Coordinates of C-alpha atoms in Angstrom, one line a residue:
M187 CA 31.1 -1.4 -53.8
A188 CA 33.2 1.3 -52.4
A189 CA 35.0 -0.1 -49.5
A190 CA 35.2 -3.8 -48.0
I191 CA 34.2 -4.3 -44.3
G192 CA 35.5 -7.4 -42.7
F193 CA 34.5 -8.7 -39.0
E194 CA 37.5 -9.2 -36.7
F195 CA 36.5 -11.7 -34.0
A196 CA 39.0 -12.2 -31.0
V197 CA 38.5 -14.8 -27.9
V198 CA 39.8 -14.1 -25.2
A199 CA 39.8 -17.0 -22.2
I200 CA 39.0 -15.3 -18.7
A201 CA 39.7 -16.6 -15.4
K202 CA 36.1 -17.0 -14.2
K203 CA 35.3 -20.0 -16.5
G204 CA 33.7 -18.2 -18.9
V205 CA 34.8 -17.0 -22.8
V206 CA 34.5 -13.8 -23.5
I207 CA 34.2 -13.0 -27.4
E208 CA 35.0 -9.3 -28.5
V209 CA 33.5 -8.2 -31.8
G210 CA 35.9 -5.5 -33.8
F211 CA 34.7 -3.6 -36.5
E212 CA 38.0 -3.0 -39.2
V213 CA 38.2 -1.8 -42.9
D214 CA 40.8 -3.9 -44.2
A215 CA 42.7 -2.9 -47.3
A216 CA 43.5 -6.3 -48.2
A217 CA 40.6 -7.1 -48.8
I218 CA 39.7 -4.7 -51.3
A219 CA 42.3 -6.1 -53.9
A220 CA 40.5 -9.5 -53.6
V221 CA 37.0 -7.8 -53.8
A222 CA 38.5 -6.3 -56.8
A223 CA 40.1 -9.3 -58.2
R224 CA 37.2 -11.9 -57.6
G225 CA 34.0 -9.8 -57.4
A226 CA 31.8 -9.8 -54.8
A227 CA 32.0 -12.6 -52.2
A228 CA 29.2 -14.6 -51.1
R229 CA 30.3 -14.6 -47.4
N230 CA 32.4 -12.7 -45.2
V231 CA 35.8 -13.3 -44.9
F232 CA 37.5 -14.4 -41.7
F233 CA 41.3 -13.6 -41.4
A234 CA 43.5 -14.6 -38.6
A235 CA 43.3 -12.8 -35.6
E236 CA 46.8 -10.2 -35.0
G237 CA 48.4 -10.3 -31.7
H238 CA 45.6 -13.3 -30.2
A239 CA 46.4 -17.1 -30.0
A240 CA 44.5 -19.0 -31.9
V241 CA 41.4 -20.6 -30.8
A242 CA 41.0 -24.0 -32.3
A243 CA 37.5 -24.5 -31.0
I244 CA 34.9 -22.9 -28.6
A245 CA 32.9 -25.2 -26.3
G246 CA 30.2 -22.4 -26.0
L247 CA 29.7 -18.8 -25.7
Q248 CA 29.4 -16.6 -22.8
E249 CA 25.7 -15.5 -22.6
Y250 CA 26.3 -11.8 -22.9
F251 CA 27.6 -12.4 -26.5
G252 CA 31.4 -10.7 -25.3
F253 CA 29.8 -7.3 -24.2
I254 CA 30.7 -6.5 -21.0
N255 CA 28.0 -6.0 -18.2
K256 CA 28.8 -2.9 -16.3
H257 CA 25.5 -3.6 -14.2
E258 CA 26.0 -6.7 -13.1
N259 CA 28.6 -9.1 -11.7
K260 CA 26.7 -12.4 -12.4
T261 CA 28.5 -15.3 -12.7
P262 CA 27.2 -19.5 -13.3
E263 CA 28.1 -20.0 -9.5
K264 CA 24.9 -16.8 -8.7
D265 CA 22.6 -18.3 -11.1
N266 CA 23.1 -21.6 -9.3
I267 CA 22.4 -20.1 -5.9
S268 CA 19.4 -17.8 -6.9
E269 CA 18.0 -20.6 -9.2
Q270 CA 18.2 -22.8 -6.1
R271 CA 16.5 -19.9 -3.8
R272 CA 13.8 -19.9 -6.2
C273 CA 13.6 -23.4 -6.2
E274 CA 13.7 -23.6 -2.3
S275 CA 11.1 -20.8 -1.4
P276 CA 7.7 -22.7 -2.0
E277 CA 9.0 -24.9 0.5
R278 CA 10.2 -22.6 2.9
R279 CA 7.5 -20.3 3.0
P280 CA 4.7 -23.3 4.9
R281 CA 7.9 -23.8 7.3
L282 CA 7.8 -19.9 8.3
L283 CA 4.1 -19.6 8.5
K284 CA 4.5 -22.7 11.2
R285 CA 6.7 -21.3 13.0
L286 CA 5.0 -17.3 13.3
A287 CA 1.8 -19.3 14.1
L288 CA 3.5 -21.5 16.9
I289 CA 4.8 -17.9 18.5
L290 CA 1.6 -16.4 17.9
L291 CA 0.0 -18.9 20.1
T292 CA 2.5 -19.1 22.7
L293 CA 2.2 -15.4 22.8
V294 CA -1.5 -16.0 23.3
F295 CA -0.9 -18.9 26.3
V296 CA 1.4 -16.8 27.9
V297 CA -1.0 -14.0 28.0
T298 CA -4.0 -15.8 28.9
A299 CA -2.6 -17.5 31.9
A300 CA -0.8 -14.0 33.5
L301 CA -4.5 -12.6 33.0
Y302 CA -5.7 -15.5 34.8
V303 CA -3.1 -15.4 37.3
L304 CA -3.1 -11.6 37.9
Y305 CA -6.8 -11.0 37.8
F306 CA -9.3 -14.0 37.3
R307 CA -8.0 -15.9 39.7
R308 CA -9.3 -15.2 43.4
T309 CA -9.0 -16.6 47.1
P310 CA -12.3 -18.1 48.7
L311 CA -12.6 -16.3 52.1
P312 CA -14.3 -17.5 55.3
A313 CA -18.0 -16.3 55.8
A314 CA -18.7 -13.2 58.0
T315 CA -19.5 -13.4 61.5
P316 CA -23.2 -14.0 62.3
H317 CA -24.7 -9.8 62.1
A318 CA -28.4 -9.1 63.6
R319 CA -29.5 -6.5 60.4
V320 CA -31.5 -3.5 61.0
V321 CA -34.3 -3.2 58.6
P322 CA -34.2 0.8 57.7
A323 CA -37.4 2.2 57.7
I324 CA -37.8 4.0 54.1
S325 CA -40.2 6.5 52.6
T326 CA -40.4 8.0 49.0
I327 CA -39.2 11.3 48.8
P328 CA -40.3 13.1 45.2
G329 CA -38.1 14.4 43.3
I330 CA -35.3 12.1 44.3
A331 CA -33.2 10.3 41.5
A332 CA -29.5 8.7 40.9
C333 CA -27.5 9.2 37.8
W334 CA -25.0 7.1 36.0
V335 CA -22.0 9.4 35.0
E336 CA -19.0 7.9 33.7
T337 CA -15.9 9.3 32.8
G338 CA -13.7 6.3 31.6
K339 CA -13.8 2.6 30.9
A340 CA -11.8 -0.2 29.9
F341 CA -13.1 -3.9 28.3
S342 CA -16.5 -2.6 27.9
R343 CA -17.5 -5.2 25.8
F344 CA -16.6 -7.7 28.2
S345 CA -18.6 -9.1 31.1
F346 CA -15.4 -8.4 33.3
G347 CA -15.2 -4.3 32.0
S348 CA -14.5 -1.5 34.1
T349 CA -15.9 1.9 34.6
A350 CA -15.3 5.0 36.7
G351 CA -17.0 8.1 37.2
S352 CA -19.7 9.5 39.8
V353 CA -23.3 8.5 40.9
L354 CA -25.2 11.8 41.1
V355 CA -28.1 11.8 43.7
R356 CA -30.6 14.2 42.7
H357 CA -32.6 15.5 46.1
P358 CA -34.8 18.3 46.9
A359 CA -32.0 19.7 49.5
G360 CA -29.4 20.1 47.4
D361 CA -27.5 17.2 45.0
L362 CA -24.7 15.1 46.1
L363 CA -21.8 13.5 43.6
I364 CA -20.4 10.5 44.8
D365 CA -16.7 9.9 43.8
T366 CA -15.4 11.7 40.9
G367 CA -13.4 9.5 39.0
N368 CA -9.8 10.1 37.2
S369 CA -8.8 13.8 36.2
S370 CA -8.4 15.1 32.9
H371 CA -5.1 15.9 33.9
F372 CA -4.2 12.3 34.8
D373 CA -0.9 11.8 32.6
D374 CA 0.2 15.4 34.1
E375 CA -0.4 14.2 37.5
I376 CA 1.5 11.3 37.5
R377 CA 4.5 12.9 35.5
G378 CA 6.5 13.5 38.5
F379 CA 6.5 9.9 40.0
P380 CA 9.4 7.3 39.5
F381 CA 8.6 5.2 35.9
G382 CA 8.2 2.6 37.7
T383 CA 4.9 3.7 39.6
R384 CA 4.2 5.9 36.7
L385 CA 3.9 2.9 34.5
K386 CA 1.7 1.1 37.6
L387 CA -0.5 3.8 37.8
K388 CA -0.8 3.9 33.7
S389 CA -1.5 0.2 33.7
L390 CA -4.0 0.0 36.2
A391 CA -6.1 3.6 37.6
G392 CA -4.8 5.0 33.9
E393 CA -6.7 2.3 31.9
L394 CA -10.2 4.2 33.1
K395 CA -8.8 7.5 31.0
V396 CA -11.0 9.9 31.1
E397 CA -13.2 10.8 27.7
S398 CA -15.0 13.5 28.9
P399 CA -13.9 16.1 31.9
L400 CA -16.2 15.6 34.8
S401 CA -17.9 18.7 34.4
Q402 CA -18.7 18.3 30.8
L403 CA -20.7 15.5 31.5
L404 CA -22.8 16.3 34.1
R405 CA -24.2 19.3 32.0
Q406 CA -25.2 16.7 29.6
I407 CA -27.6 15.4 32.1
G408 CA -28.9 18.9 33.2
E409 CA -26.5 19.2 36.2
D410 CA -24.9 22.1 36.9
P411 CA -21.5 21.7 38.3
A412 CA -21.7 24.9 40.5
K413 CA -24.9 24.1 42.3
L414 CA -23.7 20.9 43.2
R415 CA -24.0 20.8 47.4
W416 CA -22.0 18.1 48.1
A417 CA -19.4 15.7 47.0
I418 CA -18.3 12.4 48.8
L419 CA -15.9 10.3 47.9
S420 CA -15.8 6.4 49.0
H421 CA -12.3 6.5 49.9
V422 CA -9.4 9.2 48.5
H423 CA -7.4 7.4 46.0
L424 CA -6.3 9.1 42.4
D425 CA -9.3 7.4 40.5
H426 CA -12.0 8.1 42.8
A427 CA -10.5 11.7 43.7
G428 CA -9.1 13.0 40.3
G429 CA -12.7 14.6 39.1
L430 CA -12.4 17.3 41.8
M431 CA -9.9 18.6 39.6
D432 CA -12.6 19.5 36.8
L433 CA -15.4 20.7 38.9
P434 CA -16.0 24.4 40.5
P435 CA -15.1 24.2 44.5
M436 CA -17.5 22.8 46.8
P437 CA -17.4 20.7 50.0
V438 CA -16.2 17.2 49.6
L439 CA -17.3 14.8 52.8
L440 CA -14.5 13.2 54.4
T441 CA -13.9 11.5 58.0
H442 CA -10.9 12.5 60.1
E443 CA -8.8 9.2 59.8
E444 CA -9.2 9.2 55.7
L445 CA -7.8 13.0 56.0
Q446 CA -5.1 11.9 57.7
F447 CA -4.2 8.9 55.6
A448 CA -4.9 11.3 52.2
N449 CA -1.9 13.9 54.2
D450 CA 1.1 11.1 54.9
P451 CA 3.8 11.8 53.1
N452 CA 5.0 8.2 52.8
V453 CA 0.9 7.4 51.1
Q454 CA 1.4 9.9 48.2
A455 CA 5.1 8.3 47.5
R456 CA 3.3 5.5 46.2
G457 CA 1.2 7.5 43.6
Y458 CA -2.4 6.1 44.8
V459 CA -3.1 9.4 46.4
I460 CA -2.0 12.6 44.3
A461 CA -0.9 15.9 46.3
A462 CA -2.7 18.5 44.0
H463 CA -6.3 16.3 45.1
V464 CA -5.7 16.6 48.7
Q465 CA -5.6 20.5 48.1
K466 CA -9.6 20.1 47.2
F467 CA -10.2 18.6 50.6
P468 CA -10.8 20.0 53.4
S469 CA -8.2 20.5 56.3
V470 CA -7.7 17.1 58.8
A471 CA -8.3 19.6 61.7
A472 CA -12.0 20.1 59.9
P473 CA -13.5 16.9 58.7
T474 CA -16.8 17.0 57.4
L475 CA -17.7 13.6 58.0
Q476 CA -18.6 11.7 61.1
F477 CA -20.4 8.2 61.8
D478 CA -22.7 8.3 64.9
P479 CA -23.4 4.7 66.6
V480 CA -26.4 4.0 65.2
P481 CA -26.7 0.7 63.7
Y482 CA -28.3 0.7 60.0
E483 CA -28.8 -2.8 57.9
T484 CA -25.5 -4.8 59.1
F485 CA -23.1 -1.9 60.0
D486 CA -22.9 -0.6 63.7
E487 CA -22.0 2.8 62.8
S488 CA -23.8 5.1 60.3
A489 CA -24.5 9.0 58.9
D490 CA -28.1 9.7 57.8
L491 CA -26.8 12.8 55.1
Y492 CA -29.8 14.2 54.7
K493 CA -31.8 13.3 58.0
D494 CA -34.5 11.4 55.6
G495 CA -33.5 8.3 55.3
S496 CA -32.5 8.9 51.8
V497 CA -28.7 8.8 51.4
V498 CA -27.0 7.2 54.4
V499 CA -22.8 6.5 55.0
V500 CA -21.8 3.8 56.4
P501 CA -17.9 3.0 57.3
L502 CA -16.3 0.1 54.9
R503 CA -12.6 0.2 56.5
G504 CA -9.8 -1.6 54.7
H505 CA -8.9 -0.5 51.2
T506 CA -8.1 2.4 53.1
P507 CA -8.4 3.3 56.8
E508 CA -11.9 5.0 56.1
S509 CA -13.7 3.7 53.1
V510 CA -17.3 4.1 53.2
G511 CA -20.1 2.5 51.6
I512 CA -23.0 5.0 50.4
F513 CA -26.6 3.8 50.6
V514 CA -29.2 5.9 48.1
N515 CA -33.0 4.7 48.8
L516 CA -34.7 6.0 45.8
S517 CA -37.9 4.0 47.3
P518 CA -38.4 1.3 49.7
E519 CA -38.5 -1.7 46.6
R520 CA -35.5 1.0 44.5
R521 CA -32.3 1.1 46.5
L522 CA -28.3 0.8 45.6
F523 CA -25.8 0.2 48.1
Y524 CA -22.1 2.5 46.4
V525 CA -19.0 0.4 48.0
G526 CA -16.1 2.2 46.1
D527 CA -13.1 -0.6 46.1
A528 CA -14.1 -3.0 48.8
V529 CA -14.8 -5.5 46.0
D530 CA -13.5 -5.6 42.5
D531 CA -16.6 -6.6 41.2
E532 CA -19.9 -8.7 41.5
R533 CA -18.1 -11.8 42.0
G534 CA -16.3 -10.7 44.8
L535 CA -19.7 -10.1 47.0
E536 CA -21.8 -13.0 45.3
E537 CA -18.6 -15.8 45.4
R538 CA -17.4 -14.2 48.5
V539 CA -13.8 -14.1 46.7
G540 CA -10.9 -11.6 47.6
K541 CA -9.6 -9.1 45.2
S542 CA -7.2 -9.7 42.2
L543 CA -3.6 -10.2 42.6
I544 CA -3.4 -7.2 40.3
L545 CA -5.4 -4.9 42.8
R546 CA -4.7 -6.7 45.9
E547 CA -1.8 -4.3 46.8
S548 CA -3.8 -1.2 47.0
D549 CA -5.4 -2.7 50.3
N550 CA -4.1 -0.5 52.8
D551 CA -5.3 -3.4 55.5
I552 CA -5.9 -6.5 54.0
V553 CA -7.2 -8.5 56.6
L554 CA -10.0 -5.9 57.3
A555 CA -10.5 -5.8 53.1
D556 CA -11.2 -9.1 53.5
Q557 CA -13.4 -8.9 56.2
I558 CA -15.5 -6.4 54.4
V559 CA -15.7 -9.0 51.5
G560 CA -17.9 -11.2 53.5
R561 CA -19.5 -8.7 55.3
L562 CA -20.8 -7.5 51.7
N563 CA -21.5 -11.1 50.9
D564 CA -23.9 -11.8 53.8
L565 CA -25.9 -8.5 53.3
H566 CA -26.5 -9.4 49.5
E567 CA -27.6 -12.8 50.8
K568 CA -29.8 -11.3 53.3
V569 CA -31.1 -8.7 50.9
P570 CA -31.3 -10.0 47.9
G571 CA -33.2 -7.1 46.0
L572 CA -30.4 -4.1 47.1
A573 CA -28.5 -3.4 44.4
I574 CA -24.8 -3.3 45.6
L575 CA -22.1 -1.3 42.8
P576 CA -18.6 -2.1 43.2
A577 CA -16.9 1.6 41.7
H578 CA -15.6 -0.3 38.9
G579 CA -17.8 -3.2 38.7
R580 CA -19.8 -2.5 34.9
S581 CA -21.6 -4.9 34.8
A582 CA -23.8 -3.8 38.4
Y583 CA -24.1 -0.1 36.7
K584 CA -26.0 -1.5 33.8
K585 CA -28.1 -3.6 35.7
F586 CA -29.5 -0.9 38.2
F587 CA -29.2 1.7 34.9
P588 CA -30.7 -0.2 32.1
G589 CA -30.2 3.3 30.2
G590 CA -26.3 3.0 30.2
P591 CA -24.0 5.8 31.3
Q592 CA -25.3 9.3 31.4
S593 CA -28.6 8.0 32.4
C594 CA -31.2 8.4 35.3
V595 CA -33.1 6.3 37.7
S596 CA -36.1 7.8 40.0
N597 CA -38.2 6.7 42.6
Q598 CA -41.5 6.1 40.1

């Protein structure tokens, strides 16, 4: 054995309640002589530590065996905390899940209550003043048809789903478009309004976002937009007039009163009428629609567009100064009455209830608007076979157009 290697242990007390053992390797010259004299030692020889106080007994060794852990400063206190957290976590998870479930249920309750108050809760209205009915003479005109052209929808899987778009009337004397839905440039058109107005428009009309431009949808059902004879608007609000921006220029049928309303700067400032849309309208001095004092159904005035009884327009004043309704008579048995925003949906006319709180603010004259609801309810009871179509009442469209959007119904 050329040399003897001894182990030198030094035990140093550390302030943080731990004991650290320093292990060193040292060649001990004295040990060489001892080994030479006595032969190979049966075990290592312990020598007293030099320069260190002797330690009589060691109660326990620090878990890192004296080597310094430079990567983690772990103390018994931290170990105890970590162990405590590990023990507590299984019990804390159920409490956390219960809290999350409670928060979720609260949100659902608040949203449901708000939806009920803003949309489903309606005010019952008084019955309309009795009015005699003038039964129209309707003949079947070959080649006439009506088509549902849907530009946008919302909540379509529910019974209260909404729609927007047009009803196309095909007629041998030239085709007519009733309303046009939103513009495909909706977001750009409302960008200049204040934040509050912009938010209101996006949450109401903006929910019926255009999926495809109106001109493209018309071509899908074989209609050339350039060959349309007229467009008639139930009223001039942006979600009924906006589609004109996606169509070639054509005559738009509007009364003098409705054109005055559309050109009012105060009306445009509220956001319901867009200045760019008004540029597509005729001038206030040259209205394109006028009523004659000729009774029709339960209305005292009317305008027969084709002079053959196939499309007859009547006033529905209230939502706007000169909102209109349009009768489309495919045959004596197959008729529809498009009423724009006079009611929100079928429930309005069937149960004679006012508009929802969220949409009532858009009425120009609330008293007149409520009276029109009563008139429509009266007509519904007198002529149950007449399909009354609110502009956004998707369920009513689905009944009259069993083929769904982009489908047509003829008089055959």
